[in-house]
CSV table of C-alpha atoms in Angstrom, one decimal:
chain,number,residue,atom,x,y,z
A,1,MET,CA,18.6,27.5,-4.4
A,2,SER,CA,16.6,24.8,-2.4
A,3,ASN,CA,17.8,21.1,-3.4
A,4,PRO,CA,15.1,20.0,-5.9
A,5,TYR,CA,15.7,16.3,-4.5
A,6,SER,CA,14.4,17.2,-0.7
A,7,THR,CA,12.2,14.7,1.0
A,8,ASN,CA,10.7,17.5,2.9
A,9,LYS,CA,8.5,18.5,-0.3
A,10,LEU,CA,6.3,15.5,0.7
A,11,LEU,CA,5.4,17.5,3.7
A,12,TYR,CA,3.4,20.2,1.7
A,13,HIS,CA,0.7,17.6,0.6
A,14,PRO,CA,-1.0,17.5,4.1
A,15,SER,CA,-4.3,16.4,2.4
A,16,HIS,CA,-2.7,13.6,0.8
A,17,LEU,CA,-0.7,12.5,4.4
A,18,HIS,CA,-3.9,12.9,6.2
A,19,ALA,CA,-5.7,10.2,3.7
A,20,LEU,CA,-2.9,7.8,4.0
A,21,HIS,CA,-3.0,8.3,8.2
A,22,GLN,CA,-6.7,7.6,7.9
A,23,GLY,CA,-6.3,4.8,5.7
A,24,LYS,CA,-8.1,6.4,2.5
A,25,PHE,CA,-7.4,6.3,-0.8
A,26,SER,CA,-6.5,9.1,-2.9
A,27,SER,CA,-5.1,10.1,-6.5
A,28,PRO,CA,-1.3,10.0,-7.0
A,29,LEU,CA,0.2,13.3,-6.9
A,30,HIS,CA,3.1,12.5,-9.5
A,31,VAL,CA,3.1,10.4,-12.4
A,32,GLN,CA,6.0,9.2,-14.4
A,33,LEU,CA,5.3,8.3,-17.5
A,34,ILE,CA,7.4,6.2,-20.0
A,35,PRO,CA,5.9,7.4,-23.7
A,36,THR,CA,8.3,4.6,-25.4
A,37,ASN,CA,11.2,2.1,-24.8
A,38,VAL,CA,12.8,3.1,-28.0
A,39,CYS,CA,16.1,4.9,-27.6
A,40,ASN,CA,19.0,6.4,-29.6
A,41,GLN,CA,21.6,5.3,-27.2
A,42,ARG,CA,22.9,2.1,-25.9
A,43,CYS,CA,23.8,2.6,-22.4
A,44,LEU,CA,26.1,-0.1,-20.7
A,45,PHE,CA,24.6,0.5,-17.4
A,46,CYS,CA,20.8,0.8,-18.6
A,47,SER,CA,18.9,-0.9,-16.0
A,48,TYR,CA,15.9,-2.0,-18.1
A,49,ARG,CA,18.6,-3.6,-20.9
A,50,GLN,CA,20.3,-5.5,-17.7
A,51,PRO,CA,19.5,-8.9,-18.3
A,52,GLY,CA,18.3,-10.4,-15.0
A,53,TYR,CA,17.9,-7.3,-13.3
A,54,SER,CA,14.3,-6.5,-11.9
A,55,SER,CA,13.0,-3.8,-14.4
A,56,ASN,CA,14.1,-6.2,-17.3
A,57,GLU,CA,11.8,-9.1,-16.8
A,58,THR,CA,9.1,-8.2,-19.4
A,59,PHE,CA,11.0,-5.4,-20.8
A,60,ASP,CA,11.0,-4.6,-24.8
A,61,ALA,CA,12.7,-2.1,-26.3
A,62,ARG,CA,10.2,-2.0,-29.1
A,63,GLN,CA,7.1,-0.4,-27.5
A,64,SER,CA,5.5,2.8,-27.5
A,65,ILE,CA,2.1,4.0,-26.3
A,66,PRO,CA,-0.1,5.2,-29.1
A,67,THR,CA,-0.7,8.9,-29.1
A,68,ASN,CA,-4.6,8.7,-28.5
A,69,LYS,CA,-3.6,6.6,-25.1
A,70,LEU,CA,-1.1,9.1,-24.1
A,71,MET,CA,-3.6,12.0,-24.4
A,72,GLU,CA,-6.0,10.0,-22.6
A,73,ILE,CA,-3.5,9.3,-19.8
A,74,VAL,CA,-3.1,13.2,-19.3
A,75,ASP,CA,-6.8,13.6,-19.4
A,76,SER,CA,-7.0,10.9,-16.5
A,77,CYS,CA,-4.3,12.5,-14.8
A,78,GLU,CA,-6.3,16.1,-14.9
A,79,THR,CA,-9.7,14.7,-13.9
A,80,MET,CA,-8.0,13.0,-10.6
A,81,GLY,CA,-6.1,15.9,-9.9
A,82,VAL,CA,-2.7,14.9,-10.5
A,83,ARG,CA,0.0,17.6,-10.0
A,84,ALA,CA,3.1,16.6,-11.8
A,85,ILE,CA,3.8,14.4,-14.8
A,86,GLN,CA,7.2,13.4,-15.2
A,87,LEU,CA,8.5,12.1,-18.8
A,88,THR,CA,11.3,9.6,-18.7
A,89,GLY,CA,12.6,6.2,-19.9
A,90,GLY,CA,12.6,3.5,-20.7
A,91,GLY,CA,13.4,4.6,-23.8
A,92,GLU,CA,14.4,8.2,-24.7
A,93,PRO,CA,11.2,10.3,-24.6
A,94,THR,CA,12.0,12.4,-27.6
A,95,CYS,CA,12.1,9.1,-29.6
A,96,HIS,CA,8.0,9.2,-29.3
A,97,PRO,CA,6.7,11.0,-32.5
A,98,SER,CA,3.8,12.7,-30.4
A,99,PHE,CA,6.4,14.2,-27.9
A,100,LEU,CA,5.9,18.0,-28.4
A,101,SER,CA,2.2,17.1,-28.9
A,102,LEU,CA,2.2,15.4,-25.4
A,103,CYS,CA,4.2,18.3,-23.6
A,104,ASP,CA,1.6,20.6,-24.9
A,105,THR,CA,-1.1,18.6,-23.6
A,106,ILE,CA,0.3,18.4,-20.3
A,107,LEU,CA,0.9,22.0,-19.9
A,108,ASN,CA,-2.5,23.2,-21.3
A,109,CYS,CA,-3.9,21.1,-18.6
A,110,GLY,CA,-2.2,23.1,-16.1
A,111,ILE,CA,-0.2,20.0,-15.0
A,112,ASP,CA,3.5,20.4,-13.9
A,113,LEU,CA,5.6,19.1,-16.7
A,114,ALA,CA,9.2,17.3,-16.2
A,115,LEU,CA,11.9,15.7,-18.5
A,116,VAL,CA,14.3,13.0,-18.0
A,117,THR,CA,16.7,13.3,-21.3
A,118,ASN,CA,19.7,12.1,-22.9
A,119,GLY,CA,19.6,15.5,-24.4
A,120,SER,CA,20.9,14.5,-27.8
A,121,ARG,CA,17.4,15.1,-30.0
A,122,LEU,CA,16.6,18.4,-28.5
A,123,THR,CA,15.3,20.5,-31.7
A,124,GLU,CA,14.6,24.2,-31.5
A,125,SER,CA,11.0,23.3,-31.2
A,126,HIS,CA,12.0,21.0,-27.8
A,127,LEU,CA,13.9,23.8,-26.5
A,128,SER,CA,11.4,26.3,-26.9
A,129,CYS,CA,8.5,23.7,-25.6
A,130,LEU,CA,10.8,23.0,-22.6
A,131,GLN,CA,11.2,26.3,-21.8
A,132,LYS,CA,7.5,26.2,-19.8
A,133,ALA,CA,8.6,22.7,-17.9
A,134,LYS,CA,9.3,22.9,-14.4
A,135,TRP,CA,12.6,21.1,-14.9
A,136,VAL,CA,14.8,19.0,-17.3
A,137,ARG,CA,17.5,16.6,-16.2
A,138,VAL,CA,20.0,15.5,-18.9
A,139,SER,CA,21.6,12.0,-18.4
A,140,ILE,CA,25.5,12.8,-19.3
A,141,ASP,CA,27.1,10.2,-16.8
A,142,ALA,CA,30.5,11.4,-18.0
A,143,GLY,CA,33.2,14.4,-18.0
A,144,SER,CA,34.5,13.5,-21.2
A,145,ALA,CA,33.6,12.8,-24.7
A,146,ALA,CA,36.0,9.6,-24.6
A,147,THR,CA,33.8,8.1,-21.6
A,148,TYR,CA,30.7,9.3,-23.0
A,149,THR,CA,31.2,7.6,-26.3
A,150,LYS,CA,32.1,4.4,-24.3
A,151,ILE,CA,29.8,4.2,-21.9
A,152,ARG,CA,26.4,5.2,-24.3
A,153,ARG,CA,27.9,3.8,-27.5
A,154,VAL,CA,27.4,6.8,-29.7
A,155,GLU,CA,29.7,8.8,-31.9
A,156,ALA,CA,32.2,11.8,-29.8
A,157,ARG,CA,30.3,14.6,-31.5
A,158,VAL,CA,27.2,13.7,-29.3
A,159,TYR,CA,28.9,14.6,-26.2
A,160,GLU,CA,29.5,18.2,-27.4
A,161,ARG,CA,26.2,18.5,-29.2
A,162,VAL,CA,24.5,17.6,-25.5
A,163,ARG,CA,26.5,20.1,-23.7
A,164,ASP,CA,25.4,22.4,-26.5
A,165,ASN,CA,21.7,21.9,-25.8
A,166,ILE,CA,22.3,22.3,-22.0
A,167,ARG,CA,23.7,25.7,-23.1
A,168,LEU,CA,20.7,26.5,-25.3
A,169,LEU,CA,18.1,25.3,-22.3
A,170,THR,CA,19.8,27.4,-20.0
A,171,GLU,CA,20.5,30.5,-21.9
A,172,PRO,CA,16.8,32.5,-21.2
A,173,LYS,CA,16.9,34.2,-18.1
A,174,GLU,CA,13.8,32.6,-17.1
A,175,HIS,CA,14.1,28.6,-18.0
A,176,PRO,CA,13.4,25.7,-16.2
A,177,THR,CA,15.8,24.0,-13.8
A,178,VAL,CA,18.1,22.6,-15.5
A,179,GLY,CA,19.9,19.7,-14.5
A,180,VAL,CA,22.8,17.3,-15.1
A,181,GLY,CA,22.6,13.7,-14.2
A,182,PHE,CA,25.6,11.5,-13.5
A,183,VAL,CA,25.0,7.5,-12.3
A,184,VAL,CA,28.1,6.8,-10.8
A,185,ASN,CA,29.3,3.4,-12.3
A,186,LYS,CA,32.5,1.3,-12.8
A,187,ASP,CA,33.7,2.9,-15.7
A,188,ASN,CA,33.1,6.6,-15.0
A,189,TRP,CA,33.4,7.3,-11.3
A,190,LYS,CA,37.3,9.3,-11.9
A,191,GLU,CA,35.1,11.7,-14.2
A,192,ILE,CA,33.1,12.9,-11.3
A,193,ILE,CA,35.0,16.1,-10.9
A,194,PRO,CA,35.4,16.9,-14.5
A,195,ALA,CA,31.6,16.3,-15.1
A,196,THR,CA,30.7,18.9,-12.4
A,197,LYS,CA,33.2,21.6,-14.1
A,198,ALA,CA,31.4,20.8,-17.3
A,199,ALA,CA,28.1,21.0,-15.8
A,200,TRP,CA,28.8,24.8,-14.3
A,201,GLU,CA,30.8,25.9,-17.1
A,202,ASP,CA,27.3,25.0,-19.2
A,203,GLY,CA,25.1,27.1,-17.2
A,204,ALA,CA,23.0,23.9,-15.4
A,205,ASP,CA,21.4,24.7,-12.2
A,206,ASN,CA,22.9,21.2,-10.7
A,207,ILE,CA,24.2,18.1,-11.0
A,208,ARG,CA,23.4,14.8,-9.5
A,209,PHE,CA,25.3,12.0,-8.2
A,210,SER,CA,23.6,8.4,-7.5
A,211,ALA,CA,24.9,4.8,-7.8
A,212,VAL,CA,23.7,2.5,-10.5
A,213,PHE,CA,21.4,0.1,-9.2
A,214,GLN,CA,22.2,-3.5,-10.7
A,215,ASP,CA,21.9,-7.3,-9.3
A,216,GLN,CA,25.3,-7.2,-7.3
A,217,GLY,CA,24.4,-4.7,-5.0
A,218,ALA,CA,26.7,-2.7,-3.0
A,219,ASP,CA,29.6,-5.2,-3.9
A,220,TYR,CA,29.5,-4.1,-7.4
A,221,PHE,CA,31.5,-1.0,-5.7
A,222,LYS,CA,33.8,-2.4,-3.6
A,223,ASP,CA,36.6,-1.9,-5.5
A,224,PHE,CA,36.0,2.2,-5.8
A,225,ARG,CA,33.6,2.9,-3.2
A,226,LYS,CA,36.0,4.9,-1.0
A,227,GLU,CA,37.4,6.9,-3.9
A,228,ALA,CA,34.4,7.6,-5.3
A,229,GLU,CA,32.6,8.5,-2.0
A,230,GLU,CA,35.6,11.0,-1.8
A,231,LEU,CA,35.3,12.6,-5.4
A,232,CYS,CA,31.5,12.8,-4.4
A,233,LYS,CA,32.3,15.0,-1.5
A,234,LYS,CA,34.9,16.9,-3.4
A,235,ALA,CA,32.2,17.9,-6.1
A,236,GLU,CA,29.9,18.6,-3.3
A,237,ALA,CA,32.5,21.4,-2.3
A,238,MET,CA,32.3,23.2,-5.6
A,239,SER,CA,28.3,24.2,-5.2
A,240,THR,CA,27.9,27.9,-5.4
A,241,GLU,CA,25.0,30.1,-5.0
A,242,ASP,CA,23.4,29.5,-8.2
A,243,PHE,CA,25.1,25.9,-9.2
A,244,LYS,CA,24.1,23.1,-6.7
A,245,VAL,CA,25.7,19.6,-6.3
A,246,ILE,CA,23.5,17.3,-5.1
A,247,ASN,CA,25.5,14.1,-3.6
A,248,LEU,CA,22.9,11.2,-3.3
A,249,PHE,CA,25.8,8.5,-4.1
A,250,ASN,CA,26.0,7.4,-0.4
A,251,ASP,CA,22.1,7.5,-0.2
A,252,ARG,CA,21.9,5.0,-2.9
A,253,LEU,CA,24.6,2.9,-1.2
A,254,ASP,CA,23.3,2.8,1.9
A,255,ASP,CA,19.9,1.3,-0.3
A,256,LEU,CA,22.0,-1.2,-1.8
A,257,ASP,CA,23.7,-2.0,1.7
A,258,GLN,CA,20.5,-2.8,3.4
A,259,GLY,CA,18.8,-4.8,0.5
A,260,ARG,CA,15.5,-5.5,1.5
A,261,PRO,CA,13.4,-2.9,3.1
A,262,ASP,CA,12.9,-3.0,7.0
A,263,TYR,CA,9.4,-1.5,6.9
A,264,ASN,CA,6.0,-3.1,5.5
A,265,ASP,CA,4.4,0.1,3.9
A,266,CYS,CA,5.1,1.3,0.7
A,267,TRP,CA,3.9,4.7,0.7
A,268,ILE,CA,5.6,6.1,-2.2
A,269,SER,CA,3.6,4.0,-4.7
A,270,HIS,CA,0.3,5.5,-3.3
A,271,LEU,CA,1.8,9.1,-3.9
A,272,CYS,CA,3.6,8.4,-7.0
A,273,THR,CA,3.1,5.8,-9.9
A,274,TYR,CA,4.8,4.5,-13.0
A,275,ILE,CA,3.6,3.9,-16.2
A,276,GLY,CA,5.3,2.0,-18.7
A,277,ALA,CA,5.6,1.9,-22.6
A,278,ASP,CA,3.7,-1.2,-22.3
A,279,MET,CA,0.6,0.6,-20.9
A,280,ASN,CA,1.3,-1.1,-17.5
A,281,VAL,CA,1.2,0.8,-14.4
A,282,TYR,CA,3.8,-0.1,-11.7
A,283,ARG,CA,4.8,0.5,-8.4
A,284,CYS,CA,8.3,2.0,-9.0
A,285,CYS,CA,10.9,2.1,-11.3
A,286,VAL,CA,12.6,-0.9,-9.6
A,287,TYR,CA,10.0,-2.7,-10.2
A,288,ALA,CA,9.0,-1.5,-13.7
A,289,TYR,CA,8.6,-4.1,-16.4
A,290,ASN,CA,8.4,-6.7,-13.6
A,291,HIS,CA,5.6,-8.9,-12.4
A,292,ARG,CA,6.0,-8.1,-8.7
A,293,GLY,CA,5.8,-4.2,-9.6
A,294,LEU,CA,2.7,-4.3,-11.8
A,295,ILE,CA,-0.4,-2.7,-10.6
A,296,GLY,CA,-2.4,-3.2,-13.9
A,297,SER,CA,-2.9,-2.7,-17.3
A,298,ILE,CA,-4.5,0.5,-18.8
A,299,GLN,CA,-4.6,-0.9,-22.4
A,300,ASP,CA,-8.1,-1.3,-22.0
A,301,ARG,CA,-9.6,1.0,-19.7
A,302,SER,CA,-8.4,4.6,-18.6
A,303,LEU,CA,-6.0,5.4,-15.8
A,304,THR,CA,-8.6,7.0,-13.6
A,305,GLU,CA,-10.8,3.5,-13.6
A,306,LEU,CA,-7.7,1.5,-12.9
A,307,TRP,CA,-6.9,3.7,-10.0
A,308,LEU,CA,-10.6,3.4,-8.6
A,309,ASP,CA,-10.8,0.0,-9.1
A,310,LYS,CA,-11.4,-1.6,-5.4
A,311,ASP,CA,-9.1,-4.2,-5.9
A,312,ILE,CA,-6.4,-2.1,-7.2
A,313,GLN,CA,-6.7,0.0,-3.9
A,314,ASN,CA,-6.6,-3.2,-1.8
A,315,LEU,CA,-3.4,-4.6,-4.0
A,316,LEU,CA,-1.5,-0.9,-3.1
A,317,TRP,CA,-2.5,-1.5,0.6
A,318,GLN,CA,-1.9,-5.2,1.0
A,319,PHE,CA,1.9,-4.7,-0.4
A,320,ASN,CA,4.5,-5.7,1.7
A,321,SER,CA,7.8,-3.6,1.0
A,322,ARG,CA,10.0,-6.5,3.0
A,323,SER,CA,9.6,-9.0,0.2
A,324,CYS,CA,11.6,-6.7,-2.3
A,325,ASP,CA,15.4,-7.4,-3.1
A,326,ARG,CA,16.2,-3.4,-2.7
A,327,CYS,CA,14.6,-0.2,-2.8
A,328,MET,CA,15.8,3.6,-3.7
A,329,PHE,CA,12.9,4.9,-2.0
A,330,ASN,CA,13.9,4.4,1.8
A,331,THR,CA,14.4,7.7,3.1
A,332,LYS,CA,11.1,8.9,1.0
A,333,ASN,CA,9.1,6.0,2.7
A,334,ARG,CA,10.4,6.4,6.2
A,335,SER,CA,9.8,10.2,5.9
A,336,ILE,CA,6.0,9.6,5.2
A,337,GLN,CA,5.8,7.1,7.7
A,338,GLU,CA,7.3,9.6,10.4
A,339,ALA,CA,5.0,12.3,9.0
A,340,ILE,CA,1.6,10.0,9.1
A,341,ASP,CA,2.8,8.8,12.6
A,342,SER,CA,3.1,12.3,14.1
A,343,GLN,CA,0.4,13.8,11.9
A,344,VAL,CA,2.8,16.8,11.3
A,345,THR,CA,3.2,18.7,8.2
A,346,ILE,CA,5.6,21.5,7.3
A,347,ILE,CA,3.6,24.7,5.4
A,348,GLU,CA,6.2,27.4,4.7
A,349,ASN,CA,6.9,30.0,1.9
A,350,PRO,CA,8.2,29.7,-0.4
A,351,ALA,CA,8.0,25.8,-0.8
A,352,PRO,CA,10.7,23.5,-2.1
A,353,ASP,CA,11.6,23.7,-5.6
A,354,HIS,CA,9.3,21.5,-7.8
A,355,VAL,CA,7.0,20.7,-4.6
A,356,ASN,CA,4.8,18.5,-6.6
A,357,PHE,CA,7.6,16.3,-7.9
A,358,ILE,CA,8.2,13.7,-4.8
């Protein structure tokens, strides 16, 4: 089982990398789409709901993209040759009343589909539809019902419901890659090992550990950093042939330690764009719902029209990453820069898992 979060996936898209090398503009490979900011949970560490955090500046928890606009966005993605759409939050994507129709439309266009979800609202219809997705990541962030209840501010029974849904997702022999998300923070770090065991027991294909992004930077972790690092390493040792523990905790800590990027070009924003529930297009999730991350609005024009606008293209090319307070795409941006400088791409068979989700 290959690492679905590998940065090597970028090297399997030589036409896009060559366009960047030549200073030419191309369509995004991967679109992250927030259908709605509405959520049925109230996570303590949600970046969009942290006052003062970069992705909270203009965030409105009531906003959703109208259904006809969602379908127009998918149509634009098909027209531009976008290869993958990831439904994410913002809010909980399944809270959008047209969630199933949106998934069907994406799949019918031949675009790869993925979902980031809290997993608590999945019905039989959802589960059936998601069997056609490339991957589903269920955010649990806990190894017990008590901690899950505390950090997500829901009833304890929801924890078991979510675990049941993971089992149902992975029950068919042929199923999408199902991962569990665990964002390490001060309230849950002691449950890294129990969460790993639970994910394996429930049939998940992987569990991913990362570090919560917040305004305190790496200082947030000073009281438990070493212990959390050791637990993540222990969890890594629990990987098997069929179950992978993906430890990104230190990568995210490195990003927080660094603070401002030490390079100019935000290459990832050319290849993967971010559409908020406010119908604005942003550079990334860190600067979503923020004037600094704003590329433009698609409320009164299509994504295609926005993306092909010369002024928008110039905006993307002129952006300087060094002025960002923090970035979680440092490794990807450096990998792209290295590929551009060397003009080397890797084409091997089989390609990494989910090669179009960069």
